[in-house]
Amino acid sequence: MNQNIERIEVFLDESKEPLQVLTSPPFKVTLDTRQIPDGPHTLRVVTTFKGGQVEEEIIDFEVDNLPSPFVDGLDDGQQVRGPVEFEVVTGDYAAPKTGGGLSIAGAVLSAVLVLGLVWFYFAFAPSAKEIVKETGAAPVEEAAAAPAGAGDAAAGKAVYAAQCASCHGANAEGGFGPALAGAPIVENADQFASIVKNGLGAMPPFAQLSDQEIADLRAYLGSLGGGATEAPKEEAAPAPAAAAAVDPAVMSEGENLYLASCAGCHQPNGAGVATFPALAGNKNLADKDLVIDRILSGKVPMPGFAGQYDDQQIAAIATYIRNSWGNDFGPVAPDEVAAKR
Amino acid sequence: MYRNDTVLPFFGILFGVALWYMAYLDGLHIARLAGHQPEELSVGQLGLITFGIVFFLWGAIGYISAWLEGGELRPGREEAEGGAAPMVVVFVLALLLVGLSGLFVNAVLYGLTEGPVKSSFMGQLAAAILLVMTLLLVVYKKFFVDDEVLVEDEHSEVPW
């Protein structure tokens, strides 16, 4: 604070009498603008210092306590037609402010809080997870879900029947080759895989089998246990009842061929996997021509089998898939296959 | 015909629906010829559906414009109506939006931790989120944004 100030006089407009004289701090002035008319005014602040020096400051301002009425609904230069309704609004600046309530910050904060809580609930609550599980979860395929190292005994049985049973016996009890049920070699995954892939002694290599198939095979043999003479019967379902009009011998031949060439993708139970379509309950199998064409020519990524199997064998496969797993579409004759070649 | 007329949008939507129906009939015809239901759409069906979508969107945009701005544009300023009901609608839509997006995150996490989630489910969730966002924008524009129509020469050939 400047100690040299002797006094400060505040004058309004041209008045000779000061509005207020201030001699000591705080130099605060109160001016009630309702006591003076609306319009331009001048405030003159004259400061007198102890040495007699005088400094004058002039401030222009405008008082607007009684605002002019405002027309709402009709603008300057606006084109109008027919009856026009508008309102003359007069503001009362002196009236206390109404409303208020929530400040903008409060509104934003509460909105973020409420919406955030809802978001959090749907993102992380266990009950919301149930919603996703029930409506959105894709059916999990057993084969796809199993970790690569663990084999599927059911799939292994199919591989075994197609590739190994002729030498090692239908139930791995041994024959031309040694018994595998409960054999110690089954316990050692690496050695087992090596023998299957490279062959051993009189046994030829089976390099065409994938790691997964070998794992399945091992799982199947492991499931037989020591000295097993009987394979698990869970796969006994295919067809005879459904295919009364179908020759059981053809069905049996078809099943063997199916397990050898088709089951890898379409699965031994015809359920399909991933993008390989299910054959069980597939209505397209009713179309005999489609079935024969597809087996003969394939369709990317499925290979054709025209060069691999003769008419009799393809007819057997078609008959088998059309009359298994609940399908009941009747047999396919070798002549029909020959006609499509 | 005014700029925001609904005549052209009406025919846009009509053509869109007609093209979709043609694609459906095409599918039936192909299935009858083939003797079974094909696993994929034919090229012809894809073309019909594509143009169906284009016409449908064209018409929908026209209808939304007519609703937002009125059928006939008159020069002048137009104050937003505001009001409590649109406010409630906005709040409900906002709740729906955060709920759906939370569910989307939940589905992503579920897919990562527990097992596969149907891609159709994810697609429908995403579509629902976009649709709700669109509705929010439309309601906001209609009830909370002031509008001003200026007079100017016709430049555009597009009817809205």
Coordinates of C-alpha atoms in Angstrom, one line a residue:
Chain A
M1 CA 0.0 0.0 0.0
N2 CA 1.3 3.3 -0.9
Q3 CA 1.9 5.3 2.3
N4 CA 2.1 8.6 0.4
I5 CA -1.7 8.8 -0.3
E6 CA -3.4 11.4 1.7
R7 CA -6.9 10.9 0.5
I8 CA -9.0 9.6 -2.5
E9 CA -12.1 11.4 -3.6
V10 CA -14.6 9.6 -5.9
F11 CA -16.9 11.8 -8.0
L12 CA -19.8 10.7 -10.1
D13 CA -20.4 12.5 -13.4
E14 CA -20.1 16.3 -13.1
S15 CA -21.0 16.4 -9.4
K16 CA -18.9 18.9 -7.4
E17 CA -19.6 16.9 -4.2
P18 CA -17.5 13.7 -3.9
L19 CA -19.5 10.5 -3.7
Q20 CA -17.1 9.2 -1.1
V21 CA -13.8 10.3 0.4
L22 CA -11.3 7.6 1.4
T23 CA -8.4 8.4 3.7
S24 CA -7.2 5.0 4.8
P25 CA -7.2 1.5 3.3
P26 CA -9.1 -0.4 2.3
F27 CA -10.2 2.0 -0.4
K28 CA -13.5 0.4 -1.1
V29 CA -16.4 2.2 -2.7
T30 CA -20.0 1.0 -2.9
L31 CA -22.2 2.5 -5.7
D32 CA -25.9 1.6 -5.9
T33 CA -26.6 1.9 -9.6
R34 CA -30.4 1.8 -9.0
Q35 CA -30.1 5.2 -7.5
I36 CA -28.9 6.8 -10.7
P37 CA -30.6 6.9 -14.1
D38 CA -29.8 4.3 -16.9
G39 CA -27.4 5.4 -19.5
P40 CA -23.7 6.5 -19.8
H41 CA -21.9 7.8 -16.6
T42 CA -18.4 8.9 -15.7
L43 CA -16.6 8.0 -12.5
R44 CA -13.8 10.4 -11.5
V45 CA -11.2 9.2 -9.0
V46 CA -9.0 12.0 -7.6
T47 CA -6.0 10.9 -5.6
T48 CA -4.2 13.5 -3.5
F49 CA -0.7 12.6 -2.3
K50 CA 1.1 13.9 0.8
G51 CA 3.3 16.2 -1.2
G52 CA 0.3 17.9 -2.6
Q53 CA 0.5 16.1 -6.0
V54 CA -2.9 15.2 -7.5
E55 CA -3.7 12.4 -9.9
E56 CA -7.0 12.0 -11.7
E57 CA -8.5 8.9 -13.3
I58 CA -11.7 8.9 -15.3
I59 CA -13.7 5.8 -16.0
D60 CA -16.7 5.7 -18.4
F61 CA -19.4 3.1 -17.7
E62 CA -23.0 2.4 -18.6
V63 CA -25.9 1.6 -16.2
D64 CA -28.6 -0.7 -17.6
N65 CA -31.0 -1.5 -14.8
L66 CA -34.2 -1.3 -16.8
P67 CA -33.6 -3.2 -20.1
S68 CA -35.9 -2.6 -23.1
P69 CA -38.4 -5.3 -23.9
F70 CA -37.3 -8.2 -26.2
V71 CA -39.5 -9.6 -28.9
D72 CA -39.4 -13.4 -29.0
G73 CA -40.7 -15.2 -32.1
L74 CA -40.3 -12.4 -34.7
D75 CA -36.9 -11.5 -36.0
D76 CA -35.6 -8.4 -37.7
G77 CA -36.1 -8.8 -41.4
Q78 CA -37.9 -12.1 -41.1
Q79 CA -40.5 -13.1 -43.8
V80 CA -43.8 -14.0 -42.3
R81 CA -47.1 -15.4 -43.6
G82 CA -50.6 -15.7 -42.1
P83 CA -51.1 -15.1 -38.4
V84 CA -47.9 -14.6 -36.5
E85 CA -47.6 -15.2 -32.8
F86 CA -44.8 -13.7 -30.8
E87 CA -44.1 -12.8 -27.2
V88 CA -42.7 -9.6 -25.7
V89 CA -40.3 -10.5 -23.0
T90 CA -39.2 -8.1 -20.4
G91 CA -36.2 -9.1 -18.3
D92 CA -36.1 -8.2 -14.6
Y93 CA -32.4 -8.2 -13.8
A94 CA -33.0 -7.4 -10.2
A95 CA -35.1 -10.5 -9.7
P96 CA -33.3 -13.3 -7.8
K97 CA -32.0 -16.1 -10.0
T98 CA -34.2 -19.2 -10.1
G99 CA -33.4 -22.8 -10.8
G100 CA -29.8 -23.6 -10.3
G101 CA -29.8 -27.0 -8.7
L102 CA -27.0 -29.1 -10.3
S103 CA -23.9 -27.3 -11.5
I104 CA -22.4 -28.4 -14.8
A105 CA -19.5 -30.1 -13.1
G106 CA -21.9 -32.0 -10.8
A107 CA -24.0 -33.1 -13.8
V108 CA -21.0 -34.3 -15.7
L109 CA -19.7 -36.1 -12.6
S110 CA -22.9 -37.8 -11.8
A111 CA -23.5 -38.8 -15.5
V112 CA -20.0 -40.3 -15.6
L113 CA -20.6 -42.1 -12.3
V114 CA -23.9 -43.6 -13.3
L115 CA -22.9 -44.5 -16.9
G116 CA -19.6 -45.8 -15.7
L117 CA -21.2 -48.0 -13.1
V118 CA -23.6 -49.5 -15.7
W119 CA -20.7 -50.0 -18.1
F120 CA -18.6 -51.7 -15.4
Y121 CA -21.5 -53.9 -14.4
F122 CA -22.0 -55.1 -18.0
A123 CA -18.3 -55.5 -18.6
F124 CA -17.3 -57.4 -15.4
A125 CA -20.3 -58.6 -13.4
P126 CA -20.6 -62.4 -13.2
S127 CA -24.3 -62.1 -14.1
A128 CA -23.5 -60.2 -17.3
K129 CA -21.0 -63.0 -18.0
E130 CA -23.8 -65.4 -17.8
I131 CA -25.7 -63.4 -20.5
V132 CA -22.7 -63.7 -22.8
K133 CA -22.3 -67.4 -22.0
E134 CA -25.9 -68.2 -22.7
T135 CA -26.4 -66.1 -25.8
G136 CA -23.0 -65.7 -27.4
A137 CA -20.8 -68.7 -26.6
A138 CA -20.1 -70.8 -29.5
P139 CA -20.5 -74.6 -29.0
V140 CA -17.1 -76.0 -28.0
E141 CA -15.9 -78.8 -30.2
E142 CA -14.3 -81.6 -28.1
A143 CA -11.5 -82.1 -30.6
A144 CA -10.8 -78.4 -31.0
A145 CA -10.8 -77.8 -27.3
A146 CA -8.5 -80.6 -26.4
P147 CA -4.9 -79.5 -26.0
A148 CA -2.6 -80.8 -28.7
G149 CA -0.7 -83.2 -26.6
A150 CA -3.7 -85.0 -25.2
G151 CA -5.3 -87.5 -27.6
D152 CA -8.9 -88.3 -28.1
A153 CA -9.5 -92.0 -27.5
A154 CA -12.7 -92.1 -29.7
A155 CA -10.8 -90.5 -32.6
G156 CA -7.9 -92.8 -31.9
K157 CA -10.1 -95.8 -32.2
A158 CA -11.1 -94.8 -35.7
V159 CA -7.4 -94.3 -36.7
Y160 CA -6.6 -97.7 -35.2
A161 CA -9.4 -99.4 -37.0
A162 CA -8.2 -98.0 -40.3
Q163 CA -4.5 -98.3 -40.1
C164 CA -3.4 -100.7 -37.4
A165 CA -6.1 -103.3 -36.7
S166 CA -5.2 -105.5 -39.7
C167 CA -1.9 -106.5 -38.1
H168 CA -2.3 -105.7 -34.4
G169 CA -5.8 -107.2 -34.1
A170 CA -9.2 -105.6 -33.9
N171 CA -8.8 -104.9 -30.2
A172 CA -5.0 -104.6 -30.1
E173 CA -4.8 -108.1 -28.7
G174 CA -2.0 -108.8 -31.2
G175 CA -1.9 -110.9 -34.5
F176 CA 0.7 -110.5 -37.2
G177 CA 2.1 -107.7 -35.1
P178 CA 2.5 -107.6 -31.3
A179 CA -0.3 -106.9 -28.8
L180 CA -0.5 -103.2 -28.1
A181 CA -3.2 -103.2 -25.3
G182 CA -1.3 -102.3 -22.2
A183 CA 2.1 -102.6 -23.9
P184 CA 4.8 -100.5 -22.3
I185 CA 5.6 -98.7 -25.6
V186 CA 2.2 -96.9 -25.3
E187 CA 3.5 -95.2 -22.2
N188 CA 6.4 -93.5 -24.0
A189 CA 4.9 -90.8 -26.2
D190 CA 8.1 -89.9 -28.2
Q191 CA 9.1 -93.5 -28.9
F192 CA 5.6 -94.4 -29.8
A193 CA 5.3 -91.6 -32.2
S194 CA 8.7 -92.4 -33.7
I195 CA 7.8 -96.1 -34.3
V196 CA 4.4 -95.1 -35.9
K197 CA 6.1 -92.5 -38.2
N198 CA 9.2 -94.5 -39.2
G199 CA 8.1 -98.1 -38.8
L200 CA 10.0 -100.9 -37.0
G201 CA 11.1 -104.2 -38.4
A202 CA 8.2 -105.6 -40.5
M203 CA 6.0 -102.7 -39.7
P204 CA 5.8 -100.0 -42.4
P205 CA 6.0 -96.3 -41.6
F206 CA 2.8 -94.4 -41.2
A207 CA 4.2 -90.9 -42.0
Q208 CA 0.7 -89.7 -43.3
L209 CA -0.6 -89.7 -39.7
S210 CA -0.6 -86.3 -38.0
D211 CA 0.8 -85.7 -34.5
Q212 CA -2.8 -85.3 -33.3
E213 CA -3.8 -88.6 -34.8
I214 CA -0.8 -90.3 -33.2
A215 CA -1.8 -88.8 -29.9
D216 CA -5.3 -90.0 -30.4
L217 CA -4.0 -93.4 -31.2
R218 CA -2.0 -93.5 -28.0
A219 CA -4.9 -92.3 -26.0
Y220 CA -7.1 -95.1 -27.4
L221 CA -4.5 -97.8 -26.8
G222 CA -3.9 -96.4 -23.3
S223 CA -7.6 -96.6 -22.6
L224 CA -7.6 -100.3 -23.4
G225 CA -5.4 -101.0 -20.4
G226 CA -3.4 -104.3 -19.8
G227 CA -4.7 -107.4 -21.6
A228 CA -7.9 -105.7 -22.9
T229 CA -9.7 -108.0 -25.2
E230 CA -12.7 -105.8 -25.8
A231 CA -12.8 -102.3 -27.2
P232 CA -15.1 -99.7 -25.5
K233 CA -18.5 -99.9 -27.1
E234 CA -19.4 -96.3 -27.1
E235 CA -19.0 -96.1 -30.9
A236 CA -21.5 -99.0 -31.5
A237 CA -24.3 -96.7 -32.6
P238 CA -23.9 -96.4 -36.4
A239 CA -26.9 -97.2 -38.2
P240 CA -28.2 -100.8 -38.6
A241 CA -31.6 -99.8 -37.2
A242 CA -32.0 -96.7 -39.3
A243 CA -30.9 -98.4 -42.5
A244 CA -33.2 -101.4 -42.6
A245 CA -33.4 -101.3 -46.4
V246 CA -29.6 -101.1 -46.7
D247 CA -27.3 -104.1 -47.0
P248 CA -25.4 -104.4 -43.7
A249 CA -22.3 -105.7 -45.7
V250 CA -22.3 -102.4 -47.7
M251 CA -22.7 -100.4 -44.5
S252 CA -19.8 -102.2 -42.9
E253 CA -17.6 -101.7 -46.0
G254 CA -18.7 -98.0 -46.1
E255 CA -17.9 -97.5 -42.4
N256 CA -14.4 -98.9 -42.8
L257 CA -13.8 -96.6 -45.8
Y258 CA -15.3 -93.7 -44.0
L259 CA -13.1 -94.1 -41.0
A260 CA -10.1 -94.4 -43.2
S261 CA -10.7 -91.4 -45.5
C262 CA -13.4 -89.2 -44.2
A263 CA -13.5 -89.3 -40.4
G264 CA -10.4 -87.2 -40.0
C265 CA -12.4 -84.1 -41.0
H266 CA -16.0 -85.1 -40.7
Q267 CA -15.3 -87.0 -37.4
P268 CA -16.1 -90.6 -36.7
N269 CA -19.5 -89.6 -35.3
G270 CA -20.3 -87.4 -38.4
A271 CA -20.6 -84.3 -36.3
G272 CA -18.0 -82.4 -38.3
V273 CA -15.5 -79.9 -36.8
A274 CA -14.7 -76.3 -37.4
T275 CA -15.4 -75.6 -41.0
F276 CA -15.8 -79.2 -42.0
P277 CA -19.5 -79.7 -42.2
A278 CA -21.4 -82.2 -40.1
L279 CA -22.9 -85.1 -42.0
A280 CA -25.1 -86.3 -39.1
G281 CA -28.5 -84.7 -39.6
N282 CA -27.3 -82.9 -42.8
K283 CA -30.4 -82.5 -45.1
N284 CA -28.2 -82.0 -48.1
L285 CA -27.4 -85.7 -48.0
A286 CA -30.9 -86.4 -49.3
D287 CA -29.6 -85.2 -52.7
K288 CA -28.0 -88.4 -54.0
D289 CA -26.3 -86.6 -56.9
L290 CA -24.7 -84.0 -54.6
V291 CA -23.3 -86.7 -52.4
I292 CA -21.8 -88.7 -55.2
D293 CA -20.4 -85.6 -56.9
R294 CA -18.8 -84.3 -53.7
I295 CA -17.2 -87.7 -52.9
L296 CA -15.9 -88.0 -56.5
S297 CA -14.7 -84.4 -57.1
G298 CA -14.4 -83.0 -53.6
K299 CA -14.7 -79.3 -52.9
V300 CA -12.0 -77.1 -51.6
P301 CA -10.5 -77.9 -49.1
M302 CA -11.9 -81.5 -49.4
P303 CA -10.1 -83.7 -52.0
G304 CA -11.9 -85.8 -54.5
F305 CA -11.8 -89.6 -54.2
A306 CA -12.6 -90.6 -57.8
G307 CA -9.1 -91.9 -58.4
Q308 CA -8.7 -93.6 -55.1
Y309 CA -11.9 -95.7 -54.9
D310 CA -14.0 -97.6 -57.4
D311 CA -17.7 -97.3 -57.9
Q312 CA -18.5 -100.0 -55.4
Q313 CA -16.5 -98.3 -52.7
I314 CA -17.8 -94.8 -53.3
A315 CA -21.4 -96.2 -53.3
A316 CA -20.6 -97.9 -50.0
I317 CA -19.3 -94.6 -48.5
A318 CA -22.3 -92.7 -49.8
T319 CA -24.7 -95.4 -48.5
Y320 CA -22.9 -95.3 -45.1
I321 CA -23.1 -91.6 -44.6
R322 CA -26.7 -91.4 -45.9
N323 CA -27.8 -94.0 -43.4
S324 CA -25.9 -93.4 -40.2
W325 CA -26.1 -91.2 -37.1
G326 CA -29.9 -90.8 -37.5
N327 CA -29.7 -90.1 -41.3
D328 CA -32.2 -92.3 -43.3
F329 CA -31.9 -91.4 -47.0
G330 CA -31.6 -94.9 -48.5
P331 CA -28.8 -96.7 -50.3
V332 CA -26.7 -95.6 -53.3
A333 CA -26.0 -98.1 -56.0
P334 CA -22.5 -98.5 -57.8
D335 CA -24.3 -97.9 -61.1
E336 CA -25.4 -94.5 -60.0
V337 CA -21.8 -93.7 -59.1
A338 CA -20.6 -95.0 -62.5
A339 CA -23.2 -92.7 -64.2
K340 CA -21.7 -89.6 -62.5
R341 CA -18.1 -90.3 -63.4
Chain B
M1 CA -41.3 -31.3 -54.7
Y2 CA -39.3 -29.8 -51.9
R3 CA -35.7 -30.5 -51.1
N4 CA -36.6 -32.7 -48.1
D5 CA -39.6 -34.4 -49.7
T6 CA -40.2 -38.1 -48.8
V7 CA -41.2 -39.1 -52.3
L8 CA -37.8 -40.2 -53.5
P9 CA -36.8 -41.8 -50.2
F10 CA -40.0 -43.8 -50.2
F11 CA -39.2 -45.2 -53.6
G12 CA -35.6 -45.8 -52.5
I13 CA -36.8 -47.9 -49.6
L14 CA -39.3 -49.7 -51.8
F15 CA -36.6 -50.6 -54.4
G16 CA -34.3 -51.7 -51.6
V17 CA -36.8 -54.0 -50.1
A18 CA -37.8 -55.3 -53.6
L19 CA -34.1 -56.1 -54.4
W20 CA -33.8 -58.0 -51.1
Y21 CA -36.9 -59.9 -51.9
M22 CA -35.5 -60.7 -55.4
A23 CA -32.3 -62.0 -53.8
Y24 CA -34.5 -64.2 -51.6
L25 CA -36.5 -65.5 -54.6
D26 CA -33.2 -66.0 -56.5
G27 CA -32.0 -68.2 -53.6
L28 CA -35.2 -70.3 -53.8
H29 CA -34.8 -70.7 -57.5
I30 CA -31.2 -71.8 -57.2
A31 CA -32.1 -74.2 -54.5
R32 CA -34.8 -75.8 -56.6
L33 CA -32.4 -76.1 -59.6
A34 CA -29.6 -77.6 -57.5
G35 CA -31.9 -79.9 -55.5
H36 CA -30.5 -78.7 -52.2
Q37 CA -29.9 -75.5 -50.2
P38 CA -26.6 -74.0 -51.4
E39 CA -24.0 -73.3 -48.7
E40 CA -23.1 -69.8 -50.0
L41 CA -24.8 -66.9 -51.8
S42 CA -24.6 -66.7 -55.5
V43 CA -22.9 -63.7 -57.3
G44 CA -26.3 -62.6 -58.5
Q45 CA -27.7 -62.6 -54.9
L46 CA -24.7 -60.6 -53.7
G47 CA -25.3 -58.0 -56.3
L48 CA -29.0 -57.7 -55.6
I49 CA -28.4 -57.5 -51.8
T50 CA -25.7 -54.8 -52.3
F51 CA -27.9 -52.6 -54.4
G52 CA -30.7 -53.3 -52.0
I53 CA -28.6 -52.0 -49.1
V54 CA -27.6 -48.9 -51.2
F55 CA -31.2 -48.0 -52.0
F56 CA -32.4 -48.7 -48.5
L57 CA -29.8 -46.4 -47.0
W58 CA -30.5 -43.7 -49.5
G59 CA -34.1 -43.8 -48.6
A60 CA -33.5 -44.0 -44.9
I61 CA -31.2 -40.9 -45.1
G62 CA -33.9 -39.0 -46.9
Y63 CA -36.5 -39.9 -44.3
I64 CA -34.2 -38.9 -41.4
S65 CA -33.5 -35.6 -43.1
A66 CA -37.2 -34.9 -43.6
W67 CA -37.9 -35.7 -39.9
L68 CA -34.9 -33.6 -38.6
E69 CA -35.4 -30.5 -40.8
G70 CA -39.0 -30.7 -41.8
G71 CA -40.3 -31.5 -45.3
E72 CA -40.0 -27.9 -46.5
L73 CA -37.1 -25.7 -45.6
R74 CA -38.0 -22.1 -45.0
P75 CA -35.4 -19.5 -44.5
G76 CA -34.9 -18.4 -40.9
R77 CA -33.8 -19.6 -37.5
E78 CA -35.4 -22.4 -35.7
E79 CA -34.8 -22.8 -32.0
A80 CA -34.4 -26.4 -30.7
E81 CA -37.4 -27.6 -28.8
G82 CA -35.6 -29.3 -26.0
G83 CA -37.8 -30.6 -23.3
A84 CA -37.9 -33.3 -20.6
A85 CA -39.1 -36.2 -22.8
P86 CA -36.1 -36.1 -25.3
M87 CA -33.9 -35.7 -22.3
V88 CA -35.2 -39.0 -20.8
V89 CA -34.9 -40.6 -24.2
V90 CA -31.2 -39.5 -24.4
F91 CA -30.6 -40.8 -21.0
V92 CA -32.1 -44.2 -21.7
L93 CA -30.2 -44.4 -25.0
A94 CA -27.0 -43.5 -23.2
L95 CA -27.6 -46.2 -20.6
L96 CA -28.3 -48.7 -23.4
L97 CA -25.1 -47.7 -25.1
V98 CA -22.8 -48.1 -22.1
G99 CA -24.6 -51.4 -21.3
L100 CA -24.1 -52.7 -24.8
S101 CA -20.4 -51.6 -24.9
G102 CA -19.8 -53.2 -21.5
L103 CA -21.3 -56.4 -22.8
F104 CA -19.1 -56.2 -25.8
V105 CA -16.0 -56.0 -23.6
N106 CA -17.4 -58.8 -21.5
A107 CA -17.8 -61.0 -24.7
V108 CA -14.2 -60.1 -25.7
L109 CA -12.9 -61.1 -22.3
Y110 CA -15.0 -64.3 -22.4
G111 CA -13.6 -65.2 -25.7
L112 CA -10.0 -64.7 -24.4
T113 CA -10.5 -66.6 -21.2
E114 CA -13.2 -69.2 -21.5
G115 CA -13.9 -70.2 -25.0
P116 CA -15.0 -69.1 -28.4
V117 CA -17.9 -66.6 -28.8
K118 CA -20.1 -66.7 -31.9
S119 CA -19.0 -64.1 -34.4
S120 CA -22.6 -63.4 -35.2
F121 CA -23.1 -62.4 -31.5
M122 CA -20.2 -60.0 -31.7
G123 CA -21.4 -58.6 -35.0
Q124 CA -24.9 -58.1 -33.7
L125 CA -23.6 -56.4 -30.5
A126 CA -21.4 -54.0 -32.6
A127 CA -24.3 -53.3 -34.9
A128 CA -26.6 -52.5 -32.0
I129 CA -24.0 -50.2 -30.5
L130 CA -23.7 -48.2 -33.8
L131 CA -27.5 -48.1 -34.1
V132 CA -27.9 -46.7 -30.6
M133 CA -25.2 -44.1 -31.3
T134 CA -27.0 -43.1 -34.4
L135 CA -30.3 -42.7 -32.6
L136 CA -28.5 -40.6 -29.9
L137 CA -27.1 -38.3 -32.6
V138 CA -30.5 -38.0 -34.3
V139 CA -32.4 -37.2 -31.1
Y140 CA -29.7 -34.7 -30.1
K141 CA -29.8 -33.0 -33.4
K142 CA -33.6 -32.9 -33.5
F143 CA -34.3 -31.6 -30.0
F144 CA -31.1 -29.9 -28.8
V145 CA -29.4 -28.2 -31.7
D146 CA -30.6 -24.8 -33.1
D147 CA -31.0 -24.7 -36.8
E148 CA -30.7 -21.9 -39.4
V149 CA -31.9 -22.1 -43.0
L150 CA -30.2 -19.7 -45.4
V151 CA -31.4 -18.8 -48.8
E152 CA -29.1 -19.8 -51.6
D153 CA -29.1 -20.9 -55.2
E154 CA -29.8 -24.5 -56.0
H155 CA -26.5 -26.3 -56.7
S156 CA -27.1 -29.9 -55.9
E157 CA -28.8 -32.5 -58.0
V158 CA -29.4 -34.6 -54.8
P159 CA -32.9 -34.0 -53.7
W160 CA -32.1 -33.4 -50.0

